[in-house]
Structures are given as structure tokens and as C-alpha cells.
Backbone atoms as SQL, in Angstrom:
CREATE TABLE atoms (id INTEGER PRIMARY KEY, chain TEXT, resi INTEGER, resn TEXT, atom TEXT, x REAL, y REAL, z REAL);
INSERT INTO atoms VALUES
  (1, 'A', 1, 'MET', 'N', 0.838, -1.187, 0.000),
  (2, 'A', 1, 'MET', 'CA', 0.000, 0.000, 0.000),
  (3, 'A', 1, 'MET', 'C', 0.881, 1.249, 0.000),
  (4, 'A', 2, 'LYS', 'N', 0.567, 2.202, -0.858),
  (5, 'A', 2, 'LYS', 'CA', 1.246, 3.490, -0.869),
  (6, 'A', 2, 'LYS', 'C', 0.763, 4.321, 0.315),
  (7, 'A', 3, 'ILE', 'N', 1.603, 5.256, 0.735),
  (8, 'A', 3, 'ILE', 'CA', 1.271, 6.152, 1.843),
  (9, 'A', 3, 'ILE', 'C', 1.323, 7.585, 1.351),
  (10, 'A', 4, 'ARG', 'N', 0.276, 8.346, 1.641),
  (11, 'A', 4, 'ARG', 'CA', 0.265, 9.785, 1.376),
  (12, 'A', 4, 'ARG', 'C', 0.596, 10.488, 2.690),
  (13, 'A', 5, 'HIS', 'N', 1.528, 11.410, 2.599),
  (14, 'A', 5, 'HIS', 'CA', 2.033, 12.161, 3.754),
  (15, 'A', 5, 'HIS', 'C', 1.720, 13.630, 3.487),
  (16, 'A', 6, 'LEU', 'N', 0.676, 14.141, 4.128),
  (17, 'A', 6, 'LEU', 'CA', 0.234, 15.521, 3.946),
  (18, 'A', 6, 'LEU', 'C', 0.833, 16.383, 5.051),
  (19, 'A', 7, 'VAL', 'N', 1.499, 17.454, 4.660),
  (20, 'A', 7, 'VAL', 'CA', 2.109, 18.382, 5.608),
  (21, 'A', 7, 'VAL', 'C', 1.556, 19.776, 5.331),
  (22, 'A', 8, 'LEU', 'N', 0.961, 20.383, 6.344),
  (23, 'A', 8, 'LEU', 'CA', 0.490, 21.765, 6.249),
  (24, 'A', 8, 'LEU', 'C', 1.410, 22.633, 7.096),
  (25, 'A', 9, 'LEU', 'N', 1.855, 23.734, 6.529),
  (26, 'A', 9, 'LEU', 'CA', 2.806, 24.618, 7.189),
  (27, 'A', 9, 'LEU', 'C', 2.193, 25.991, 7.402),
  (28, 'A', 10, 'ARG', 'N', 2.448, 26.553, 8.569),
  (29, 'A', 10, 'ARG', 'CA', 2.073, 27.936, 8.844),
  (30, 'A', 10, 'ARG', 'C', 3.372, 28.688, 9.155),
  (31, 'A', 11, 'PHE', 'N', 3.844, 29.432, 8.166),
  (32, 'A', 11, 'PHE', 'CA', 5.053, 30.219, 8.386),
  (33, 'A', 11, 'PHE', 'C', 4.751, 31.377, 9.329),
  (34, 'A', 12, 'LYS', 'N', 5.746, 31.777, 10.103),
  (35, 'A', 12, 'LYS', 'CA', 5.608, 32.964, 10.945),
  (36, 'A', 12, 'LYS', 'C', 5.341, 34.166, 10.049),
  (37, 'A', 13, 'GLN', 'N', 4.578, 35.112, 10.553),
  (38, 'A', 13, 'GLN', 'CA', 4.199, 36.271, 9.742),
  (39, 'A', 13, 'GLN', 'C', 5.392, 37.081, 9.263),
  (40, 'A', 14, 'ASP', 'N', 6.476, 37.086, 10.028),
  (41, 'A', 14, 'ASP', 'CA', 7.638, 37.880, 9.629),
  (42, 'A', 14, 'ASP', 'C', 8.625, 37.110, 8.753),
  (43, 'A', 15, 'THR', 'N', 8.252, 35.888, 8.314),
  (44, 'A', 15, 'THR', 'CA', 9.120, 35.126, 7.419),
  (45, 'A', 15, 'THR', 'C', 9.030, 35.732, 6.023),
  (46, 'A', 16, 'PRO', 'N', 10.149, 36.225, 5.498),
  (47, 'A', 16, 'PRO', 'CA', 10.116, 36.824, 4.159),
  (48, 'A', 16, 'PRO', 'C', 9.637, 35.816, 3.111),
  (49, 'A', 17, 'ALA', 'N', 8.950, 36.312, 2.102),
  (50, 'A', 17, 'ALA', 'CA', 8.465, 35.448, 1.019),
  (51, 'A', 17, 'ALA', 'C', 9.623, 34.704, 0.360),
  (52, 'A', 18, 'SER', 'N', 10.769, 35.360, 0.248),
  (53, 'A', 18, 'SER', 'CA', 11.931, 34.700, -0.367),
  (54, 'A', 18, 'SER', 'C', 12.399, 33.516, 0.478),
  (55, 'A', 19, 'GLU', 'N', 12.329, 33.645, 1.787),
  (56, 'A', 19, 'GLU', 'CA', 12.721, 32.540, 2.672),
  (57, 'A', 19, 'GLU', 'C', 11.698, 31.411, 2.597),
  (58, 'A', 20, 'GLN', 'N', 10.426, 31.750, 2.525),
  (59, 'A', 20, 'GLN', 'CA', 9.392, 30.728, 2.362),
  (60, 'A', 20, 'GLN', 'C', 9.640, 29.937, 1.091),
  (61, 'A', 21, 'ALA', 'N', 9.928, 30.630, 0.003),
  (62, 'A', 21, 'ALA', 'CA', 10.192, 29.958, -1.280),
  (63, 'A', 21, 'ALA', 'C', 11.433, 29.074, -1.184),
  (64, 'A', 22, 'HIS', 'N', 12.462, 29.554, -0.513),
  (65, 'A', 22, 'HIS', 'CA', 13.682, 28.774, -0.354),
  (66, 'A', 22, 'HIS', 'C', 13.414, 27.517, 0.463),
  (67, 'A', 23, 'CYS', 'N', 12.631, 27.635, 1.531),
  (68, 'A', 23, 'CYS', 'CA', 12.264, 26.468, 2.345),
  (69, 'A', 23, 'CYS', 'C', 11.512, 25.439, 1.511),
  (70, 'A', 24, 'MET', 'N', 10.590, 25.899, 0.690),
  (71, 'A', 24, 'MET', 'CA', 9.803, 24.969, -0.119),
  (72, 'A', 24, 'MET', 'C', 10.671, 24.297, -1.184),
  (73, 'A', 25, 'ARG', 'N', 11.627, 25.010, -1.737),
  (74, 'A', 25, 'ARG', 'CA', 12.571, 24.386, -2.684),
  (75, 'A', 25, 'ARG', 'C', 13.406, 23.320, -1.983),
  (76, 'A', 26, 'ASP', 'N', 13.861, 23.628, -0.770),
  (77, 'A', 26, 'ASP', 'CA', 14.635, 22.646, -0.007),
  (78, 'A', 26, 'ASP', 'C', 13.783, 21.418, 0.315),
  (79, 'A', 27, 'PHE', 'N', 12.522, 21.635, 0.628),
  (80, 'A', 27, 'PHE', 'CA', 11.611, 20.527, 0.918),
  (81, 'A', 27, 'PHE', 'C', 11.495, 19.637, -0.319),
  (82, 'A', 28, 'ALA', 'N', 11.284, 20.248, -1.472),
  (83, 'A', 28, 'ALA', 'CA', 11.119, 19.488, -2.717),
  (84, 'A', 28, 'ALA', 'C', 12.369, 18.676, -3.057),
  (85, 'A', 29, 'ARG', 'N', 13.532, 19.176, -2.695),
  (86, 'A', 29, 'ARG', 'CA', 14.784, 18.461, -2.982),
  (87, 'A', 29, 'ARG', 'C', 14.873, 17.124, -2.258),
  (88, 'A', 30, 'LEU', 'N', 14.118, 16.968, -1.178),
  (89, 'A', 30, 'LEU', 'CA', 14.140, 15.694, -0.453),
  (90, 'A', 30, 'LEU', 'C', 13.713, 14.537, -1.359),
  (91, 'A', 31, 'ALA', 'N', 12.858, 14.825, -2.335),
  (92, 'A', 31, 'ALA', 'CA', 12.395, 13.777, -3.254),
  (93, 'A', 31, 'ALA', 'C', 13.543, 13.186, -4.055),
  (94, 'A', 32, 'ASP', 'N', 14.603, 13.961, -4.276),
  (95, 'A', 32, 'ASP', 'CA', 15.771, 13.472, -5.005),
  (96, 'A', 32, 'ASP', 'C', 16.777, 12.778, -4.094),
  (97, 'A', 33, 'LEU', 'N', 16.638, 12.980, -2.804),
  (98, 'A', 33, 'LEU', 'CA', 17.621, 12.471, -1.850),
  (99, 'A', 33, 'LEU', 'C', 17.167, 11.222, -1.092),
  (100, 'A', 34, 'ILE', 'N', 15.870, 10.992, -1.057),
  (101, 'A', 34, 'ILE', 'CA', 15.343, 9.926, -0.201),
  (102, 'A', 34, 'ILE', 'C', 14.581, 8.917, -1.039),
  (103, 'A', 35, 'GLU', 'N', 14.975, 7.681, -0.904),
  (104, 'A', 35, 'GLU', 'CA', 14.372, 6.579, -1.661),
  (105, 'A', 35, 'GLU', 'C', 12.922, 6.356, -1.236),
  (106, 'A', 36, 'GLY', 'N', 12.111, 5.941, -2.195),
  (107, 'A', 36, 'GLY', 'CA', 10.737, 5.555, -1.913),
  (108, 'A', 36, 'GLY', 'C', 9.704, 6.639, -2.120),
  (109, 'A', 37, 'ILE', 'N', 10.144, 7.866, -2.429),
  (110, 'A', 37, 'ILE', 'CA', 9.205, 8.949, -2.730),
  (111, 'A', 37, 'ILE', 'C', 8.835, 8.819, -4.205),
  (112, 'A', 38, 'VAL', 'N', 7.557, 8.569, -4.470),
  (113, 'A', 38, 'VAL', 'CA', 7.117, 8.380, -5.854),
  (114, 'A', 38, 'VAL', 'C', 6.417, 9.617, -6.416),
  (115, 'A', 39, 'ASP', 'N', 6.017, 10.537, -5.544),
  (116, 'A', 39, 'ASP', 'CA', 5.408, 11.779, -6.010),
  (117, 'A', 39, 'ASP', 'C', 5.569, 12.833, -4.924),
  (118, 'A', 40, 'PHE', 'N', 5.762, 14.062, -5.354),
  (119, 'A', 40, 'PHE', 'CA', 5.933, 15.180, -4.433),
  (120, 'A', 40, 'PHE', 'C', 5.249, 16.390, -5.044),
  (121, 'A', 41, 'GLU', 'N', 4.297, 16.959, -4.319),
  (122, 'A', 41, 'GLU', 'CA', 3.591, 18.162, -4.756),
  (123, 'A', 41, 'GLU', 'C', 3.627, 19.174, -3.629),
  (124, 'A', 42, 'HIS', 'N', 3.637, 20.453, -3.981),
  (125, 'A', 42, 'HIS', 'CA', 3.565, 21.482, -2.950),
  (126, 'A', 42, 'HIS', 'C', 3.057, 22.777, -3.552),
  (127, 'A', 43, 'GLY', 'N', 2.549, 23.630, -2.675),
  (128, 'A', 43, 'GLY', 'CA', 2.098, 24.933, -3.129),
  (129, 'A', 43, 'GLY', 'C', 1.542, 25.755, -1.989),
  (130, 'A', 44, 'PRO', 'N', 1.406, 27.053, -2.233),
  (131, 'A', 44, 'PRO', 'CA', 0.814, 27.942, -1.234),
  (132, 'A', 44, 'PRO', 'C', -0.707, 27.821, -1.236),
  (133, 'A', 45, 'ASN', 'N', -1.301, 28.188, -0.113),
  (134, 'A', 45, 'ASN', 'CA', -2.757, 28.187, -0.024),
  (135, 'A', 45, 'ASN', 'C', -3.321, 29.267, -0.940),
  (136, 'A', 46, 'ILE', 'N', -4.265, 28.876, -1.792),
  (137, 'A', 46, 'ILE', 'CA', -4.948, 29.844, -2.658),
  (138, 'A', 46, 'ILE', 'C', -6.464, 29.757, -2.520),
  (139, 'A', 47, 'SER', 'N', -6.921, 29.068, -1.472),
  (140, 'A', 47, 'SER', 'CA', -8.364, 28.901, -1.286),
  (141, 'A', 47, 'SER', 'C', -9.024, 30.222, -0.911),
  (142, 'A', 48, 'PRO', 'N', -10.156, 30.524, -1.543),
  (143, 'A', 48, 'PRO', 'CA', -10.889, 31.740, -1.187),
  (144, 'A', 48, 'PRO', 'C', -11.862, 31.522, -0.022),
  (145, 'A', 49, 'GLU', 'N', -11.937, 30.295, 0.516),
  (146, 'A', 49, 'GLU', 'CA', -12.939, 29.973, 1.530),
  (147, 'A', 49, 'GLU', 'C', -12.640, 30.523, 2.922),
  (148, 'A', 50, 'GLY', 'N', -11.384, 30.843, 3.194),
  (149, 'A', 50, 'GLY', 'CA', -11.039, 31.374, 4.508),
  (150, 'A', 50, 'GLY', 'C', -11.048, 30.326, 5.605),
  (151, 'A', 51, 'LEU', 'N', -10.817, 29.072, 5.249),
  (152, 'A', 51, 'LEU', 'CA', -10.866, 27.984, 6.229),
  (153, 'A', 51, 'LEU', 'C', -9.493, 27.364, 6.495),
  (154, 'A', 52, 'SER', 'N', -8.441, 28.046, 6.092),
  (155, 'A', 52, 'SER', 'CA', -7.092, 27.468, 6.187),
  (156, 'A', 52, 'SER', 'C', -6.501, 27.509, 7.592),
  (157, 'A', 53, 'LYS', 'N', -7.161, 28.186, 8.515),
  (158, 'A', 53, 'LYS', 'CA', -6.679, 28.313, 9.894),
  (159, 'A', 53, 'LYS', 'C', -5.251, 28.855, 9.942),
  (160, 'A', 54, 'GLY', 'N', -4.905, 29.655, 8.947),
  (161, 'A', 54, 'GLY', 'CA', -3.596, 30.293, 8.916),
  (162, 'A', 54, 'GLY', 'C', -2.498, 29.491, 8.248),
  (163, 'A', 55, 'TYR', 'N', -2.789, 28.248, 7.869),
  (164, 'A', 55, 'TYR', 'CA', -1.769, 27.458, 7.171),
  (165, 'A', 55, 'TYR', 'C', -1.524, 28.086, 5.805),
  (166, 'A', 56, 'THR', 'N', -0.254, 28.235, 5.474),
  (167, 'A', 56, 'THR', 'CA', 0.107, 28.980, 4.272),
  (168, 'A', 56, 'THR', 'C', 0.548, 28.098, 3.112),
  (169, 'A', 57, 'HIS', 'N', 1.048, 26.894, 3.406),
  (170, 'A', 57, 'HIS', 'CA', 1.588, 26.017, 2.370),
  (171, 'A', 57, 'HIS', 'C', 1.224, 24.560, 2.663),
  (172, 'A', 58, 'ALA', 'N', 1.084, 23.791, 1.594),
  (173, 'A', 58, 'ALA', 'CA', 0.814, 22.362, 1.722),
  (174, 'A', 58, 'ALA', 'C', 1.858, 21.578, 0.939),
  (175, 'A', 59, 'VAL', 'N', 2.178, 20.404, 1.462),
  (176, 'A', 59, 'VAL', 'CA', 3.068, 19.464, 0.785),
  (177, 'A', 59, 'VAL', 'C', 2.378, 18.107, 0.824),
  (178, 'A', 60, 'MET', 'N', 2.344, 17.430, -0.327),
  (179, 'A', 60, 'MET', 'CA', 1.810, 16.074, -0.397),
  (180, 'A', 60, 'MET', 'C', 2.908, 15.181, -0.961),
  (181, 'A', 61, 'ILE', 'N', 3.366, 14.244, -0.135),
  (182, 'A', 61, 'ILE', 'CA', 4.392, 13.293, -0.549),
  (183, 'A', 61, 'ILE', 'C', 3.742, 11.917, -0.617),
  (184, 'A', 62, 'THR', 'N', 3.966, 11.215, -1.713),
  (185, 'A', 62, 'THR', 'CA', 3.491, 9.840, -1.836),
  (186, 'A', 62, 'THR', 'C', 4.700, 8.921, -1.742),
  (187, 'A', 63, 'PHE', 'N', 4.622, 7.986, -0.807),
  (188, 'A', 63, 'PHE', 'CA', 5.665, 6.979, -0.629),
  (189, 'A', 63, 'PHE', 'C', 5.181, 5.663, -1.206),
  (190, 'A', 64, 'SER', 'N', 6.111, 4.881, -1.722),
  (191, 'A', 64, 'SER', 'CA', 5.734, 3.604, -2.330),
  (192, 'A', 64, 'SER', 'C', 5.282, 2.583, -1.295),
  (193, 'A', 65, 'SER', 'N', 5.623, 2.786, -0.030),
  (194, 'A', 65, 'SER', 'CA', 5.179, 1.879, 1.032),
  (195, 'A', 65, 'SER', 'C', 5.335, 2.558, 2.393),
  (196, 'A', 66, 'GLN', 'N', 4.743, 1.954, 3.391),
  (197, 'A', 66, 'GLN', 'CA', 4.868, 2.461, 4.752),
  (198, 'A', 66, 'GLN', 'C', 6.321, 2.388, 5.213),
  (199, 'A', 67, 'ALA', 'N', 7.036, 1.348, 4.811),
  (200, 'A', 67, 'ALA', 'CA', 8.442, 1.201, 5.198),
  (201, 'A', 67, 'ALA', 'C', 9.280, 2.368, 4.686),
  (202, 'A', 68, 'PHE', 'N', 9.018, 2.825, 3.455),
  (203, 'A', 68, 'PHE', 'CA', 9.756, 3.973, 2.924),
  (204, 'A', 68, 'PHE', 'C', 9.376, 5.253, 3.660),
  (205, 'A', 69, 'ARG', 'N', 8.114, 5.401, 4.024),
  (206, 'A', 69, 'ARG', 'CA', 7.705, 6.571, 4.826),
  (207, 'A', 69, 'ARG', 'C', 8.425, 6.551, 6.168),
  (208, 'A', 70, 'ASP', 'N', 8.476, 5.384, 6.793),
  (209, 'A', 70, 'ASP', 'CA', 9.144, 5.269, 8.089),
  (210, 'A', 70, 'ASP', 'C', 10.628, 5.601, 7.981),
  (211, 'A', 71, 'ALA', 'N', 11.274, 5.154, 6.899),
  (212, 'A', 71, 'ALA', 'CA', 12.691, 5.450, 6.688),
  (213, 'A', 71, 'ALA', 'C', 12.907, 6.946, 6.452),
  (214, 'A', 72, 'TYR', 'N', 11.978, 7.581, 5.750),
  (215, 'A', 72, 'TYR', 'CA', 12.036, 9.025, 5.493),
  (216, 'A', 72, 'TYR', 'C', 12.028, 9.807, 6.802),
  (217, 'A', 73, 'LEU', 'N', 11.185, 9.391, 7.730),
  (218, 'A', 73, 'LEU', 'CA', 11.021, 10.133, 8.987),
  (219, 'A', 73, 'LEU', 'C', 12.323, 10.257, 9.766),
  (220, 'A', 74, 'VAL', 'N', 13.197, 9.261, 9.662),
  (221, 'A', 74, 'VAL', 'CA', 14.458, 9.274, 10.411),
  (222, 'A', 74, 'VAL', 'C', 15.674, 9.508, 9.516),
  (223, 'A', 75, 'HIS', 'N', 15.442, 9.755, 8.232),
  (224, 'A', 75, 'HIS', 'CA', 16.531, 9.974, 7.285),
  (225, 'A', 75, 'HIS', 'C', 17.277, 11.268, 7.638),
  (226, 'A', 76, 'ALA', 'N', 18.590, 11.235, 7.554),
  (227, 'A', 76, 'ALA', 'CA', 19.413, 12.390, 7.921),
  (228, 'A', 76, 'ALA', 'C', 19.045, 13.642, 7.121),
  (229, 'A', 77, 'ALA', 'N', 18.747, 13.496, 5.831),
  (230, 'A', 77, 'ALA', 'CA', 18.387, 14.658, 5.009),
  (231, 'A', 77, 'ALA', 'C', 17.073, 15.276, 5.478),
  (232, 'A', 78, 'HIS', 'N', 16.108, 14.437, 5.851),
  (233, 'A', 78, 'HIS', 'CA', 14.820, 14.930, 6.356),
  (234, 'A', 78, 'HIS', 'C', 15.014, 15.643, 7.691),
  (235, 'A', 79, 'LEU', 'N', 15.766, 15.034, 8.587),
  (236, 'A', 79, 'LEU', 'CA', 15.978, 15.622, 9.910),
  (237, 'A', 79, 'LEU', 'C', 16.723, 16.954, 9.806),
  (238, 'A', 80, 'ALA', 'N', 17.700, 17.037, 8.904),
  (239, 'A', 80, 'ALA', 'CA', 18.418, 18.293, 8.697),
  (240, 'A', 80, 'ALA', 'C', 17.478, 19.362, 8.147),
  (241, 'A', 81, 'PHE', 'N', 16.596, 18.966, 7.225),
  (242, 'A', 81, 'PHE', 'CA', 15.635, 19.924, 6.673),
  (243, 'A', 81, 'PHE', 'C', 14.692, 20.430, 7.762),
  (244, 'A', 82, 'VAL', 'N', 14.197, 19.529, 8.603),
  (245, 'A', 82, 'VAL', 'CA', 13.290, 19.922, 9.687),
  (246, 'A', 82, 'VAL', 'C', 13.971, 20.937, 10.597),
  (247, 'A', 83, 'ASP', 'N', 15.232, 20.703, 10.946),
  (248, 'A', 83, 'ASP', 'CA', 15.967, 21.654, 11.791),
  (249, 'A', 83, 'ASP', 'C', 16.100, 23.012, 11.112),
  (250, 'A', 84, 'ARG', 'N', 16.278, 23.015, 9.799),
  (251, 'A', 84, 'ARG', 'CA', 16.414, 24.258, 9.038),
  (252, 'A', 84, 'ARG', 'C', 15.076, 25.001, 8.954),
  (253, 'A', 85, 'LEU', 'N', 13.978, 24.247, 8.872),
  (254, 'A', 85, 'LEU', 'CA', 12.647, 24.826, 8.699),
  (255, 'A', 85, 'LEU', 'C', 12.045, 25.354, 10.007),
  (256, 'A', 86, 'LYS', 'N', 12.274, 24.668, 11.097),
  (257, 'A', 86, 'LYS', 'CA', 11.607, 24.973, 12.374),
  (258, 'A', 86, 'LYS', 'C', 11.641, 26.445, 12.795),
  (259, 'A', 87, 'PRO', 'N', 12.770, 27.130, 12.675),
  (260, 'A', 87, 'PRO', 'CA', 12.771, 28.529, 13.137),
  (261, 'A', 87, 'PRO', 'C', 11.801, 29.444, 12.392),
  (262, 'A', 88, 'TRP', 'N', 11.376, 29.046, 11.208),
  (263, 'A', 88, 'TRP', 'CA', 10.501, 29.880, 10.391),
  (264, 'A', 88, 'TRP', 'C', 9.025, 29.561, 10.577),
  (265, 'A', 89, 'LEU', 'N', 8.708, 28.508, 11.330),
  (266, 'A', 89, 'LEU', 'CA', 7.326, 28.032, 11.419),
  (267, 'A', 89, 'LEU', 'C', 6.643, 28.409, 12.724),
  (268, 'A', 90, 'ASP', 'N', 5.365, 28.743, 12.608),
  (269, 'A', 90, 'ASP', 'CA', 4.491, 28.865, 13.772),
  (270, 'A', 90, 'ASP', 'C', 3.867, 27.509, 14.090),
  (271, 'A', 91, 'GLU', 'N', 3.516, 26.769, 13.045),
  (272, 'A', 91, 'GLU', 'CA', 2.763, 25.527, 13.244),
  (273, 'A', 91, 'GLU', 'C', 2.953, 24.598, 12.060),
  (274, 'A', 92, 'VAL', 'N', 2.864, 23.312, 12.335),
  (275, 'A', 92, 'VAL', 'CA', 2.877, 22.295, 11.281),
  (276, 'A', 92, 'VAL', 'C', 1.843, 21.236, 11.646),
  (277, 'A', 93, 'LEU', 'N', 1.179, 20.705, 10.638),
  (278, 'A', 93, 'LEU', 'CA', 0.220, 19.628, 10.813),
  (279, 'A', 93, 'LEU', 'C', 0.597, 18.529, 9.836),
  (280, 'A', 94, 'VAL', 'N', 0.688, 17.296, 10.324),
  (281, 'A', 94, 'VAL', 'CA', 1.036, 16.155, 9.469),
  (282, 'A', 94, 'VAL', 'C', -0.076, 15.127, 9.578),
  (283, 'A', 95, 'PHE', 'N', -0.479, 14.603, 8.417),
  (284, 'A', 95, 'PHE', 'CA', -1.553, 13.605, 8.361),
  (285, 'A', 95, 'PHE', 'C', -1.179, 12.586, 7.282),
  (286, 'A', 96, 'ASP', 'N', -1.092, 11.321, 7.663),
  (287, 'A', 96, 'ASP', 'CA', -0.750, 10.259, 6.727),
  (288, 'A', 96, 'ASP', 'C', -1.945, 9.334, 6.532),
  (289, 'A', 97, 'TYR', 'N', -2.070, 8.807, 5.306),
  (290, 'A', 97, 'TYR', 'CA', -3.109, 7.822, 5.039),
  (291, 'A', 97, 'TYR', 'C', -2.654, 6.903, 3.914),
  (292, 'A', 98, 'GLY', 'N', -3.221, 5.722, 3.870),
  (293, 'A', 98, 'GLY', 'CA', -2.877, 4.742, 2.854),
  (294, 'A', 98, 'GLY', 'C', -3.782, 4.828, 1.648),
  (295, 'A', 99, 'ILE', 'N', -3.196, 4.514, 0.487),
  (296, 'A', 99, 'ILE', 'CA', -3.995, 4.480, -0.753),
  (297, 'A', 99, 'ILE', 'C', -3.747, 3.179, -1.491);
């Protein structure tokens, strides 16, 4: 079974747009560094509904299996990225499901 890993990010209000873009580029690079990622999508919130609860960006990663998702969570490249991203974030929400 494939695993979808949904990540919602709420950048701090004082995070420059250029830094947000750089963080998202770094996030996308993980797909080239970590085995088992079969799809990677990301983008800023553009919903007109006003229901985003302040989340500004979404990332959807599809892993070929739960084992690859589990390996990603502890992978050195992922952990380094998380450390780089944390100072810029107010909040993060992660939700995984099988497909």
C-alpha cells in the first residue's frame, strides 16, 4: 500500500516570502535524496474559503510503502531539513493515510 504524507505549514508572519520559497525548494529536494518517494507536490494556499486556519503552504508526498515513509522520517536529510525549517514556522500539521 502506498502512503500519502500531507504536511500543512504555517510560516511565521515575519518570514520573508523569499525565505518561504527557499524552504519549499529545499523541501522538494528531499524527493531526489530519499528513496521511496514516488510523487511530491507542494504549493501555497490559494483557497478563497477562509478555512485554512492560517496554514500557508501544503506538501503532499506519496511513498511507495509504509516502510519507505518510516525510513524518510528518520533519514538524515529529512531531519536536517526539519531543523532548518523549524525557526521559520508557527505551526505544522502532518496527516498520513494509505492508498
